[in-house]
Short mmCIF file of N, CA and C in Angstrom, two decimals:
data_model
loop_
_atom_site.label_atom_id
_atom_site.label_comp_id
_atom_site.label_asym_id
_atom_site.label_seq_id
_atom_site.Cartn_x
_atom_site.Cartn_y
_atom_site.Cartn_z
N MET A 194 11.56 15.92 5.41
CA MET A 194 11.28 14.49 5.38
C MET A 194 9.93 14.24 6.05
N VAL A 195 9.18 13.34 5.47
CA VAL A 195 7.86 12.98 5.96
C VAL A 195 7.98 11.73 6.83
N VAL A 196 7.31 11.73 7.97
CA VAL A 196 7.34 10.56 8.85
C VAL A 196 6.38 9.51 8.30
N PHE A 197 6.90 8.31 8.07
CA PHE A 197 6.08 7.22 7.54
C PHE A 197 4.90 6.94 8.47
N ALA A 198 3.74 6.69 7.89
CA ALA A 198 2.50 6.34 8.58
C ALA A 198 1.92 7.49 9.38
N SER A 199 2.34 8.72 9.07
CA SER A 199 1.78 9.91 9.71
C SER A 199 0.67 10.47 8.83
N GLU A 200 -0.09 11.43 9.37
CA GLU A 200 -1.11 12.09 8.56
C GLU A 200 -0.48 12.77 7.35
N GLN A 201 0.70 13.36 7.55
CA GLN A 201 1.39 14.01 6.44
C GLN A 201 1.74 13.00 5.35
N TRP A 202 2.17 11.80 5.74
CA TRP A 202 2.47 10.73 4.77
C TRP A 202 1.20 10.39 3.97
N ALA A 203 0.08 10.25 4.67
CA ALA A 203 -1.17 9.85 4.03
C ALA A 203 -1.70 10.91 3.06
N GLU A 204 -1.26 12.16 3.22
CA GLU A 204 -1.67 13.21 2.29
C GLU A 204 -1.01 13.06 0.92
N ASN A 205 0.16 12.43 0.88
CA ASN A 205 0.89 12.26 -0.37
C ASN A 205 1.68 10.95 -0.32
N PRO A 206 0.99 9.82 -0.20
CA PRO A 206 1.70 8.55 -0.01
C PRO A 206 2.32 8.03 -1.31
N ILE A 207 3.21 7.11 -1.14
CA ILE A 207 3.66 6.26 -2.24
C ILE A 207 3.36 4.84 -1.77
N ASP A 208 2.42 4.20 -2.42
CA ASP A 208 2.03 2.84 -2.06
C ASP A 208 2.68 1.90 -3.08
N PRO A 209 3.77 1.23 -2.70
CA PRO A 209 4.49 0.40 -3.68
C PRO A 209 3.63 -0.66 -4.35
N LEU A 210 2.70 -1.26 -3.62
CA LEU A 210 1.85 -2.29 -4.20
C LEU A 210 0.94 -1.69 -5.27
N ALA A 211 0.34 -0.55 -4.98
CA ALA A 211 -0.52 0.12 -5.96
C ALA A 211 0.29 0.58 -7.16
N GLU A 212 1.47 1.14 -6.90
CA GLU A 212 2.32 1.61 -8.00
C GLU A 212 2.73 0.46 -8.91
N ALA A 213 3.09 -0.67 -8.32
CA ALA A 213 3.49 -1.84 -9.12
C ALA A 213 2.32 -2.41 -9.90
N PHE A 214 1.13 -2.43 -9.29
CA PHE A 214 -0.05 -2.93 -9.99
C PHE A 214 -0.37 -2.01 -11.17
N GLY A 215 -0.22 -0.71 -10.97
CA GLY A 215 -0.42 0.23 -12.06
C GLY A 215 0.58 0.02 -13.19
N ALA A 216 1.83 -0.24 -12.84
CA ALA A 216 2.86 -0.47 -13.85
C ALA A 216 2.57 -1.71 -14.68
N SER A 217 1.82 -2.65 -14.10
CA SER A 217 1.47 -3.88 -14.83
C SER A 217 0.27 -3.67 -15.76
N GLY A 218 -0.32 -2.47 -15.70
CA GLY A 218 -1.46 -2.17 -16.56
C GLY A 218 -2.81 -2.45 -15.93
N GLY A 219 -2.81 -2.83 -14.67
CA GLY A 219 -4.05 -3.15 -13.98
C GLY A 219 -4.84 -1.92 -13.58
N SER A 220 -6.12 -2.13 -13.30
CA SER A 220 -7.00 -1.08 -12.78
C SER A 220 -7.69 -1.61 -11.54
N VAL A 221 -7.65 -0.83 -10.47
CA VAL A 221 -8.24 -1.25 -9.21
C VAL A 221 -8.30 -0.04 -8.27
N ARG A 222 -9.18 -0.10 -7.30
CA ARG A 222 -9.24 0.91 -6.24
C ARG A 222 -8.87 0.20 -4.94
N ILE A 223 -7.77 0.62 -4.34
CA ILE A 223 -7.23 -0.03 -3.14
C ILE A 223 -7.40 0.89 -1.94
N GLY A 224 -8.06 0.40 -0.92
CA GLY A 224 -8.15 1.13 0.34
C GLY A 224 -7.01 0.71 1.25
N ARG A 225 -6.32 1.68 1.84
CA ARG A 225 -5.17 1.38 2.71
C ARG A 225 -5.37 2.05 4.06
N SER A 226 -5.12 1.29 5.12
CA SER A 226 -5.15 1.82 6.48
C SER A 226 -3.90 1.35 7.20
N ILE A 227 -3.29 2.27 7.93
CA ILE A 227 -2.17 1.92 8.81
C ILE A 227 -2.54 2.42 10.19
N THR A 228 -2.54 1.50 11.15
CA THR A 228 -2.90 1.84 12.52
C THR A 228 -1.66 1.91 13.39
N GLY A 229 -1.78 2.66 14.49
CA GLY A 229 -0.69 2.71 15.45
C GLY A 229 0.49 3.56 15.04
N GLY A 230 0.30 4.43 14.07
CA GLY A 230 1.37 5.34 13.65
C GLY A 230 1.43 6.55 14.56
N PRO A 231 2.27 7.51 14.24
CA PRO A 231 2.45 8.68 15.10
C PRO A 231 1.18 9.51 15.28
N ASP A 232 0.26 9.45 14.31
CA ASP A 232 -1.00 10.18 14.40
C ASP A 232 -2.19 9.25 14.54
N GLY A 233 -1.96 8.04 15.03
CA GLY A 233 -3.04 7.06 15.13
C GLY A 233 -3.23 6.36 13.79
N GLU A 234 -4.48 6.23 13.38
CA GLU A 234 -4.78 5.56 12.11
C GLU A 234 -4.76 6.56 10.96
N VAL A 235 -4.11 6.18 9.86
CA VAL A 235 -4.14 6.97 8.64
C VAL A 235 -4.72 6.10 7.53
N ARG A 236 -5.46 6.75 6.62
CA ARG A 236 -6.17 6.00 5.58
C ARG A 236 -6.11 6.76 4.27
N TRP A 237 -6.02 6.01 3.18
CA TRP A 237 -6.09 6.60 1.86
C TRP A 237 -6.61 5.57 0.87
N THR A 238 -6.99 6.05 -0.29
CA THR A 238 -7.42 5.19 -1.40
C THR A 238 -6.48 5.43 -2.57
N ALA A 239 -5.99 4.35 -3.13
CA ALA A 239 -5.16 4.41 -4.34
C ALA A 239 -6.04 4.00 -5.52
N VAL A 240 -6.24 4.91 -6.44
CA VAL A 240 -7.01 4.64 -7.65
C VAL A 240 -6.01 4.34 -8.76
N VAL A 241 -6.00 3.09 -9.20
CA VAL A 241 -5.04 2.63 -10.21
C VAL A 241 -5.79 2.48 -11.53
N ALA A 242 -5.35 3.22 -12.54
CA ALA A 242 -6.00 3.14 -13.86
C ALA A 242 -5.05 3.65 -14.93
N ASN A 243 -5.06 3.01 -16.06
CA ASN A 243 -4.27 3.45 -17.22
C ASN A 243 -2.80 3.64 -16.90
N GLY A 244 -2.25 2.78 -16.07
CA GLY A 244 -0.83 2.84 -15.77
C GLY A 244 -0.40 3.88 -14.76
N SER A 245 -1.36 4.57 -14.16
CA SER A 245 -1.00 5.58 -13.16
C SER A 245 -1.80 5.38 -11.88
N VAL A 246 -1.34 6.02 -10.83
CA VAL A 246 -1.99 5.91 -9.52
C VAL A 246 -2.31 7.31 -9.02
N THR A 247 -3.55 7.50 -8.59
CA THR A 247 -3.99 8.74 -7.96
C THR A 247 -4.39 8.40 -6.54
N TYR A 248 -3.98 9.24 -5.60
CA TYR A 248 -4.28 8.99 -4.19
C TYR A 248 -5.35 9.96 -3.70
N LEU A 249 -6.31 9.41 -2.95
CA LEU A 249 -7.39 10.18 -2.35
C LEU A 249 -7.34 9.99 -0.84
N GLY A 250 -7.71 11.01 -0.10
CA GLY A 250 -7.74 10.89 1.35
C GLY A 250 -8.86 9.97 1.81
N GLY A 251 -8.61 9.20 2.84
CA GLY A 251 -9.61 8.29 3.40
C GLY A 251 -9.81 7.06 2.54
N VAL A 252 -10.50 6.09 3.09
CA VAL A 252 -10.86 4.89 2.34
C VAL A 252 -12.28 5.08 1.83
N HIS A 253 -12.44 5.11 0.53
CA HIS A 253 -13.74 5.36 -0.08
C HIS A 253 -14.58 4.09 -0.11
N ASP A 254 -15.89 4.27 -0.19
CA ASP A 254 -16.82 3.14 -0.14
C ASP A 254 -16.71 2.20 -1.34
N ASP A 255 -16.22 2.71 -2.47
CA ASP A 255 -16.23 1.91 -3.69
C ASP A 255 -14.89 1.23 -3.99
N VAL A 256 -14.07 1.00 -2.96
CA VAL A 256 -12.79 0.31 -3.19
C VAL A 256 -13.05 -1.15 -3.54
N ASP A 257 -12.10 -1.73 -4.28
CA ASP A 257 -12.19 -3.14 -4.65
C ASP A 257 -11.60 -4.05 -3.58
N VAL A 258 -10.50 -3.61 -2.99
CA VAL A 258 -9.84 -4.37 -1.92
C VAL A 258 -9.32 -3.39 -0.88
N THR A 259 -9.17 -3.88 0.35
CA THR A 259 -8.56 -3.07 1.40
C THR A 259 -7.44 -3.85 2.06
N PHE A 260 -6.43 -3.11 2.47
CA PHE A 260 -5.30 -3.66 3.21
C PHE A 260 -5.15 -2.83 4.48
N THR A 261 -5.06 -3.49 5.62
CA THR A 261 -4.85 -2.80 6.89
C THR A 261 -3.66 -3.42 7.60
N ASP A 262 -2.71 -2.57 7.98
CA ASP A 262 -1.51 -3.00 8.68
C ASP A 262 -1.30 -2.17 9.93
N LYS A 263 -0.69 -2.75 10.93
CA LYS A 263 -0.15 -1.98 12.03
C LYS A 263 1.09 -1.27 11.50
N ALA A 264 1.42 -0.14 12.08
CA ALA A 264 2.57 0.64 11.59
C ALA A 264 3.85 -0.18 11.58
N LYS A 265 4.05 -1.01 12.59
CA LYS A 265 5.26 -1.82 12.66
C LYS A 265 5.34 -2.79 11.47
N VAL A 266 4.21 -3.41 11.12
CA VAL A 266 4.17 -4.34 9.99
C VAL A 266 4.38 -3.58 8.68
N ALA A 267 3.69 -2.46 8.52
CA ALA A 267 3.84 -1.66 7.30
C ALA A 267 5.28 -1.20 7.12
N THR A 268 5.93 -0.83 8.22
CA THR A 268 7.33 -0.41 8.16
C THR A 268 8.22 -1.58 7.74
N SER A 269 7.98 -2.75 8.30
CA SER A 269 8.77 -3.93 7.94
C SER A 269 8.61 -4.27 6.46
N ILE A 270 7.39 -4.17 5.95
CA ILE A 270 7.15 -4.44 4.53
C ILE A 270 7.88 -3.39 3.69
N LEU A 271 7.75 -2.12 4.07
CA LEU A 271 8.40 -1.06 3.31
C LEU A 271 9.92 -1.20 3.31
N GLN A 272 10.47 -1.67 4.41
CA GLN A 272 11.92 -1.84 4.50
C GLN A 272 12.40 -3.13 3.81
N GLY A 273 11.47 -3.91 3.29
CA GLY A 273 11.83 -5.12 2.55
C GLY A 273 12.13 -6.32 3.42
N GLU A 274 11.74 -6.27 4.70
CA GLU A 274 11.97 -7.42 5.58
C GLU A 274 11.10 -8.61 5.16
N PHE A 275 9.92 -8.31 4.63
CA PHE A 275 9.08 -9.34 4.02
C PHE A 275 8.12 -8.66 3.06
N SER A 276 7.49 -9.45 2.20
CA SER A 276 6.64 -8.91 1.14
C SER A 276 5.21 -8.70 1.63
N PRO A 277 4.41 -7.92 0.88
CA PRO A 277 3.00 -7.79 1.22
C PRO A 277 2.30 -9.16 1.25
N ASN A 278 2.68 -10.05 0.33
CA ASN A 278 2.08 -11.37 0.30
C ASN A 278 2.39 -12.15 1.58
N THR A 279 3.62 -12.04 2.06
CA THR A 279 3.99 -12.71 3.30
C THR A 279 3.20 -12.15 4.47
N GLY A 280 3.03 -10.83 4.51
CA GLY A 280 2.21 -10.22 5.56
C GLY A 280 0.80 -10.75 5.55
N PHE A 281 0.23 -10.91 4.36
CA PHE A 281 -1.11 -11.48 4.22
C PHE A 281 -1.13 -12.93 4.69
N MET A 282 -0.18 -13.73 4.23
CA MET A 282 -0.15 -15.16 4.57
C MET A 282 0.06 -15.39 6.07
N ARG A 283 0.78 -14.51 6.71
CA ARG A 283 1.01 -14.61 8.16
C ARG A 283 -0.17 -14.09 8.98
N GLY A 284 -1.11 -13.45 8.33
CA GLY A 284 -2.25 -12.87 9.04
C GLY A 284 -1.92 -11.53 9.67
N GLN A 285 -0.79 -10.95 9.31
CA GLN A 285 -0.41 -9.65 9.86
C GLN A 285 -1.05 -8.50 9.09
N THR A 286 -1.30 -8.71 7.82
CA THR A 286 -2.00 -7.73 7.00
C THR A 286 -3.44 -8.20 6.87
N LYS A 287 -4.37 -7.37 7.32
CA LYS A 287 -5.79 -7.70 7.22
C LYS A 287 -6.29 -7.21 5.86
N VAL A 288 -7.12 -8.01 5.22
CA VAL A 288 -7.59 -7.70 3.88
C VAL A 288 -9.09 -7.92 3.77
N SER A 289 -9.69 -7.25 2.80
CA SER A 289 -11.07 -7.54 2.43
C SER A 289 -11.22 -7.29 0.94
N GLY A 290 -12.16 -7.98 0.35
CA GLY A 290 -12.41 -7.85 -1.08
C GLY A 290 -12.39 -9.21 -1.75
N PRO A 291 -12.76 -9.25 -3.03
CA PRO A 291 -12.79 -10.52 -3.76
C PRO A 291 -11.40 -11.16 -3.83
N THR A 292 -11.36 -12.46 -3.62
CA THR A 292 -10.08 -13.17 -3.59
C THR A 292 -9.31 -12.99 -4.89
N SER A 293 -9.98 -13.05 -6.03
CA SER A 293 -9.26 -12.93 -7.31
C SER A 293 -8.59 -11.57 -7.43
N THR A 294 -9.26 -10.51 -7.01
CA THR A 294 -8.67 -9.17 -7.07
C THR A 294 -7.53 -9.05 -6.08
N LEU A 295 -7.75 -9.54 -4.88
CA LEU A 295 -6.72 -9.51 -3.85
C LEU A 295 -5.45 -10.21 -4.33
N LEU A 296 -5.59 -11.41 -4.88
CA LEU A 296 -4.43 -12.16 -5.34
C LEU A 296 -3.73 -11.47 -6.51
N ALA A 297 -4.50 -10.85 -7.39
CA ALA A 297 -3.89 -10.12 -8.51
C ALA A 297 -3.07 -8.94 -8.01
N VAL A 298 -3.60 -8.21 -7.04
CA VAL A 298 -2.86 -7.08 -6.48
C VAL A 298 -1.62 -7.57 -5.75
N LEU A 299 -1.76 -8.60 -4.93
CA LEU A 299 -0.61 -9.14 -4.19
C LEU A 299 0.49 -9.64 -5.13
N ALA A 300 0.11 -10.16 -6.29
CA ALA A 300 1.10 -10.66 -7.25
C ALA A 300 2.02 -9.53 -7.73
N ALA A 301 1.53 -8.30 -7.68
CA ALA A 301 2.35 -7.16 -8.09
C ALA A 301 3.43 -6.85 -7.06
N GLY A 302 3.37 -7.48 -5.90
CA GLY A 302 4.31 -7.22 -4.81
C GLY A 302 5.65 -7.90 -4.96
N SER A 303 5.95 -8.39 -6.12
CA SER A 303 7.29 -8.92 -6.40
C SER A 303 7.68 -8.43 -7.78
N GLY A 304 8.93 -8.21 -7.97
CA GLY A 304 9.39 -7.75 -9.27
C GLY A 304 9.98 -6.35 -9.22
N ASP A 305 10.47 -5.93 -10.37
CA ASP A 305 11.20 -4.67 -10.48
C ASP A 305 10.35 -3.44 -10.19
N ALA A 306 9.11 -3.41 -10.68
CA ALA A 306 8.26 -2.24 -10.46
C ALA A 306 7.97 -2.05 -8.98
N TYR A 307 7.71 -3.15 -8.28
CA TYR A 307 7.46 -3.06 -6.84
C TYR A 307 8.70 -2.56 -6.11
N GLU A 308 9.85 -3.14 -6.44
CA GLU A 308 11.10 -2.75 -5.76
C GLU A 308 11.43 -1.28 -6.01
N ALA A 309 11.22 -0.80 -7.22
CA ALA A 309 11.49 0.61 -7.52
C ALA A 309 10.56 1.52 -6.72
N ALA A 310 9.28 1.17 -6.65
CA ALA A 310 8.33 1.98 -5.88
C ALA A 310 8.63 1.90 -4.39
N ARG A 311 9.01 0.73 -3.91
CA ARG A 311 9.35 0.58 -2.49
C ARG A 311 10.53 1.47 -2.13
N LYS A 312 11.53 1.52 -3.00
CA LYS A 312 12.70 2.36 -2.73
C LYS A 312 12.34 3.84 -2.76
N ARG A 313 11.45 4.25 -3.67
CA ARG A 313 10.99 5.65 -3.69
C ARG A 313 10.27 5.99 -2.39
N ALA A 314 9.43 5.06 -1.93
CA ALA A 314 8.70 5.29 -0.67
C ALA A 314 9.66 5.35 0.51
N LEU A 315 10.66 4.48 0.52
CA LEU A 315 11.67 4.51 1.59
C LEU A 315 12.39 5.85 1.61
N ASP A 316 12.78 6.34 0.44
CA ASP A 316 13.46 7.64 0.36
C ASP A 316 12.57 8.76 0.89
N GLN A 317 11.29 8.73 0.50
CA GLN A 317 10.36 9.77 0.95
C GLN A 317 10.22 9.75 2.46
N ALA A 318 10.22 8.55 3.04
CA ALA A 318 10.02 8.42 4.49
C ALA A 318 11.32 8.51 5.28
N GLY A 319 12.45 8.49 4.58
CA GLY A 319 13.73 8.55 5.27
C GLY A 319 14.02 7.33 6.11
N LEU A 320 13.49 6.18 5.71
CA LEU A 320 13.72 4.94 6.46
C LEU A 320 14.93 4.20 5.94
#
């Protein structure tokens, strides 16, 4: 089992928001950072294109949007306590990038594709 928000997690993450956006047919490069995890800060880039998601280590310079969460917030979102959109609206999830792209990605955070990806990520993390 992989510890959520660890370096090992970041080597092979499942990002439910990216996965759901990919399932909707969207294309985007999402930078993700989680701070305060067991290994400090972990970062990856989700490249969403043609219905699939590829993960790269670190946050690359050419991302379209970035999401940064504290490990506690990321865990709460992953466990379904609240949505990525709620985290953003509460100011708990820090974001950067064009508003239109951000809102399009956040819209993928509800629905069946998001829930399926969230459950896969939960299983991987043993949460």
